[in-house]
Amino acid sequence: MSSGLIVALVLVLAVAAAIGVFALRRQQHPSLSRRFGPEYERTVALYDGDTAAAERELARRVERHRELTLTPLGSAERARAEQQWREAQAHFVDAPGQALAEADALLFRVARDRGYPDSDVDAQIDAISVDHGRHVESYRALRALTAAAPAGSAPDTERQRRALLGARELFTALVGADGEPAPARREALTKPRTPAADRARPLSTQREHHA
């Protein structure tokens, strides 16, 4: 066998071995991608595409999650939480920042009452992601928007509205009876009211003012 043929055979075997290792890594935790959904892709991106490292992190979350004792809310607690969410949502029209802060605090309390960690918000979010990987990013977005905005900056009310709508999906899942999502409520979430000074102007003037 010629030396050239030997080198080519070695290269083919090396490529085949590399493909096998890659495939094995992808199959270490085949359920993680299904379980975490978008959170899986987010974690892989955080680890710069290192799938093995991301899966180790997600597997650690699953292990820590097993140490939790999660219980559903009682019917009275659930009704009270749902009423508080409706009140927070109603405040969005006149005070978007207040509405988001109330929703953020309510999510934290409901998660705590269910049995998720309450000493560290990041740990709480990680634990929630094991059960609600498709909705947990909305919790992060809500928290980011409730942080103090730079002085003089104008709030992005459309972004706030989307964050509150997304967080409502997680809230609905968390307050569900016996771990099942509660029926989603479809109250309309309108944009903040037009300031009184603008409402007093003719419509054509308002358009020029906001142009």
CSV table of C-alpha atoms in Angstrom, one decimal:
chain,number,residue,atom,x,y,z
A,1,MET,CA,0.0,0.0,0.0
A,2,SER,CA,1.5,3.4,-1.1
A,3,SER,CA,2.2,6.0,1.5
A,4,GLY,CA,-0.2,8.4,-0.2
A,5,LEU,CA,-3.0,5.9,0.1
A,6,ILE,CA,-2.2,5.3,3.8
A,7,VAL,CA,-2.3,9.1,4.5
A,8,ALA,CA,-5.7,9.3,2.7
A,9,LEU,CA,-7.1,6.4,4.7
A,10,VAL,CA,-5.9,8.0,8.0
A,11,LEU,CA,-7.5,11.3,7.0
A,12,VAL,CA,-10.8,9.5,6.2
A,13,LEU,CA,-10.8,7.7,9.5
A,14,ALA,CA,-10.0,10.9,11.4
A,15,VAL,CA,-12.9,12.7,9.8
A,16,ALA,CA,-15.2,9.8,10.5
A,17,ALA,CA,-14.1,9.8,14.2
A,18,ALA,CA,-14.7,13.5,14.5
A,19,ILE,CA,-18.2,13.2,13.0
A,20,GLY,CA,-18.9,10.4,15.4
A,21,VAL,CA,-17.8,12.4,18.4
A,22,PHE,CA,-19.9,15.4,17.3
A,23,ALA,CA,-23.0,13.2,16.9
A,24,LEU,CA,-22.4,11.6,20.3
A,25,ARG,CA,-22.2,15.0,21.9
A,26,ARG,CA,-25.5,16.0,20.3
A,27,GLN,CA,-27.1,12.9,21.6
A,28,GLN,CA,-25.9,13.0,25.2
A,29,HIS,CA,-29.1,14.6,26.4
A,30,PRO,CA,-31.6,14.3,23.5
A,31,SER,CA,-34.4,15.4,25.8
A,32,LEU,CA,-32.9,18.7,26.8
A,33,SER,CA,-33.7,20.4,23.5
A,34,ARG,CA,-37.3,19.3,23.7
A,35,ARG,CA,-37.6,20.1,27.4
A,36,PHE,CA,-36.1,23.6,27.3
A,37,GLY,CA,-37.2,24.7,23.9
A,38,PRO,CA,-36.0,28.3,23.1
A,39,GLU,CA,-34.0,28.3,26.4
A,40,TYR,CA,-31.9,25.5,25.0
A,41,GLU,CA,-30.9,27.6,22.0
A,42,ARG,CA,-30.3,30.6,24.2
A,43,THR,CA,-28.0,28.7,26.5
A,44,VAL,CA,-26.0,27.3,23.5
A,45,ALA,CA,-25.6,30.8,22.2
A,46,LEU,CA,-24.4,32.0,25.7
A,47,TYR,CA,-21.7,29.3,25.5
A,48,ASP,CA,-20.7,30.5,22.0
A,49,GLY,CA,-22.1,27.4,20.3
A,50,ASP,CA,-20.4,24.9,22.6
A,51,THR,CA,-23.3,22.4,22.8
A,52,ALA,CA,-21.6,20.1,25.3
A,53,ALA,CA,-21.0,23.0,27.8
A,54,ALA,CA,-24.6,24.3,27.3
A,55,GLU,CA,-26.0,20.9,27.9
A,56,ARG,CA,-23.9,20.4,31.0
A,57,GLU,CA,-25.4,23.7,32.3
A,58,LEU,CA,-29.0,22.6,31.5
A,59,ALA,CA,-28.4,19.2,33.1
A,60,ARG,CA,-27.2,20.9,36.3
A,61,ARG,CA,-30.4,22.9,36.3
A,62,VAL,CA,-32.4,19.7,36.0
A,63,GLU,CA,-30.5,18.2,38.9
A,64,ARG,CA,-31.0,21.2,41.1
A,65,HIS,CA,-34.7,21.3,40.1
A,66,ARG,CA,-35.1,17.8,41.5
A,67,GLU,CA,-34.2,19.1,45.0
A,68,LEU,CA,-37.2,21.4,44.9
A,69,THR,CA,-40.6,20.6,46.4
A,70,LEU,CA,-43.1,22.3,44.1
A,71,THR,CA,-46.8,22.6,45.0
A,72,PRO,CA,-49.7,24.1,43.1
A,73,LEU,CA,-51.4,27.2,44.5
A,74,GLY,CA,-54.6,26.7,46.4
A,75,SER,CA,-57.8,27.9,44.7
A,76,ALA,CA,-58.0,31.0,47.0
A,77,GLU,CA,-54.3,31.9,46.3
A,78,ARG,CA,-54.8,31.4,42.6
A,79,ALA,CA,-57.9,33.6,42.5
A,80,ARG,CA,-56.1,36.3,44.5
A,81,ALA,CA,-53.0,36.2,42.2
A,82,GLU,CA,-55.2,36.4,39.1
A,83,GLN,CA,-57.0,39.4,40.5
A,84,GLN,CA,-53.7,41.1,41.2
A,85,TRP,CA,-52.5,40.4,37.7
A,86,ARG,CA,-55.6,42.0,36.2
A,87,GLU,CA,-55.1,45.0,38.4
A,88,ALA,CA,-51.5,45.3,37.3
A,89,GLN,CA,-52.5,45.0,33.7
A,90,ALA,CA,-55.2,47.6,34.1
A,91,HIS,CA,-52.6,50.1,35.4
A,92,PHE,CA,-50.6,49.8,32.1
A,93,VAL,CA,-52.9,52.3,30.4
A,94,ASP,CA,-52.0,55.2,32.7
A,95,ALA,CA,-48.7,54.0,34.2
A,96,PRO,CA,-46.8,51.4,32.2
A,97,GLY,CA,-43.8,51.4,34.5
A,98,GLN,CA,-45.9,50.7,37.5
A,99,ALA,CA,-47.8,47.9,35.7
A,100,LEU,CA,-44.5,46.2,34.8
A,101,ALA,CA,-43.1,46.6,38.4
A,102,GLU,CA,-46.3,45.1,39.8
A,103,ALA,CA,-46.3,42.2,37.3
A,104,ASP,CA,-42.6,41.5,38.0
A,105,ALA,CA,-43.2,41.4,41.8
A,106,LEU,CA,-46.2,39.2,41.4
A,107,LEU,CA,-44.3,36.7,39.2
A,108,PHE,CA,-41.6,36.5,41.9
A,109,ARG,CA,-44.2,35.9,44.7
A,110,VAL,CA,-46.1,33.3,42.7
A,111,ALA,CA,-42.9,31.4,41.8
A,112,ARG,CA,-41.8,31.6,45.5
A,113,ASP,CA,-45.2,30.3,46.7
A,114,ARG,CA,-45.0,27.4,44.2
A,115,GLY,CA,-41.6,26.4,45.7
A,116,TYR,CA,-39.1,27.9,43.3
A,117,PRO,CA,-36.0,29.5,44.9
A,118,ASP,CA,-36.6,33.0,46.4
A,119,SER,CA,-33.1,33.9,47.6
A,120,ASP,CA,-31.7,34.7,44.2
A,121,VAL,CA,-33.8,35.8,41.2
A,122,ASP,CA,-31.4,34.3,38.7
A,123,ALA,CA,-31.6,31.0,40.5
A,124,GLN,CA,-35.4,31.3,40.4
A,125,ILE,CA,-35.4,31.9,36.7
A,126,ASP,CA,-33.0,29.0,36.1
A,127,ALA,CA,-35.3,26.7,38.1
A,128,ILE,CA,-38.4,28.0,36.3
A,129,SER,CA,-36.8,27.3,32.9
A,130,VAL,CA,-36.8,23.6,33.6
A,131,ASP,CA,-40.6,23.6,33.6
A,132,HIS,CA,-41.3,26.6,31.4
A,133,GLY,CA,-38.5,27.0,29.0
A,134,ARG,CA,-40.7,28.4,26.3
A,135,HIS,CA,-41.9,31.3,28.5
A,136,VAL,CA,-39.0,32.1,30.9
A,137,GLU,CA,-37.3,34.6,28.6
A,138,SER,CA,-40.3,36.8,29.1
A,139,TYR,CA,-39.5,37.0,32.8
A,140,ARG,CA,-36.0,38.2,32.0
A,141,ALA,CA,-37.4,40.8,29.6
A,142,LEU,CA,-39.8,42.0,32.2
A,143,ARG,CA,-37.1,42.3,34.9
A,144,ALA,CA,-34.8,44.2,32.5
A,145,LEU,CA,-37.5,46.7,31.7
A,146,THR,CA,-38.4,47.3,35.4
A,147,ALA,CA,-34.8,48.3,36.1
A,148,ALA,CA,-34.4,52.1,36.5
A,149,ALA,CA,-34.3,53.8,33.1
A,150,PRO,CA,-31.7,56.5,32.5
A,151,ALA,CA,-32.9,60.0,33.5
A,152,GLY,CA,-34.7,61.8,30.7
A,153,SER,CA,-35.1,58.8,28.5
A,154,ALA,CA,-38.5,58.1,26.9
A,155,PRO,CA,-39.9,54.7,27.7
A,156,ASP,CA,-40.6,52.3,24.8
A,157,THR,CA,-44.2,51.6,25.6
A,158,GLU,CA,-44.7,49.1,22.7
A,159,ARG,CA,-41.7,47.1,24.1
A,160,GLN,CA,-43.2,47.3,27.6
A,161,ARG,CA,-46.6,46.1,26.2
A,162,ARG,CA,-45.0,43.1,24.5
A,163,ALA,CA,-43.0,42.3,27.7
A,164,LEU,CA,-46.2,42.3,29.8
A,165,LEU,CA,-48.1,40.1,27.3
A,166,GLY,CA,-45.2,37.6,27.2
A,167,ALA,CA,-45.0,37.6,31.0
A,168,ARG,CA,-48.7,36.9,31.2
A,169,GLU,CA,-48.1,33.5,29.5
A,170,LEU,CA,-45.6,32.5,32.1
A,171,PHE,CA,-47.9,33.8,34.9
A,172,THR,CA,-50.8,31.7,33.5
A,173,ALA,CA,-48.6,28.6,33.5
A,174,LEU,CA,-47.4,29.2,37.1
A,175,VAL,CA,-50.8,29.7,38.6
A,176,GLY,CA,-52.3,26.7,36.9
A,177,ALA,CA,-54.0,24.1,39.0
A,178,ASP,CA,-52.0,21.0,39.9
A,179,GLY,CA,-49.2,22.1,37.5
A,180,GLU,CA,-51.5,22.5,34.5
A,181,PRO,CA,-51.7,25.9,32.9
A,182,ALA,CA,-54.8,27.9,33.9
A,183,PRO,CA,-57.1,29.0,31.0
A,184,ALA,CA,-55.5,32.0,29.4
A,185,ARG,CA,-57.4,35.2,29.9
A,186,ARG,CA,-57.7,37.4,26.8
A,187,GLU,CA,-58.2,40.9,28.3
A,188,ALA,CA,-57.1,43.5,25.8
A,189,LEU,CA,-53.9,45.2,26.8
A,190,THR,CA,-54.1,48.7,25.3
A,191,LYS,CA,-51.5,51.3,24.8
A,192,PRO,CA,-51.1,54.1,27.3
A,193,ARG,CA,-53.5,56.9,27.1
A,194,THR,CA,-52.6,60.0,25.0
A,195,PRO,CA,-51.5,62.7,27.4
A,196,ALA,CA,-54.2,65.3,28.2
A,197,ALA,CA,-52.3,68.1,26.5
A,198,ASP,CA,-52.4,66.0,23.2
A,199,ARG,CA,-56.0,65.0,23.6
A,200,ALA,CA,-57.0,68.7,23.7
A,201,ARG,CA,-55.4,69.3,20.3
A,202,PRO,CA,-57.2,68.6,17.0
A,203,LEU,CA,-56.2,65.2,15.6
A,204,SER,CA,-54.2,66.8,12.7
A,205,THR,CA,-52.2,68.8,15.2
A,206,GLN,CA,-51.5,65.7,17.3
A,207,ARG,CA,-50.1,63.9,14.2
A,208,GLU,CA,-47.8,66.8,13.5
A,209,HIS,CA,-46.7,66.9,17.2
A,210,HIS,CA,-45.8,63.2,17.2
A,211,ALA,CA,-44.2,63.2,13.7
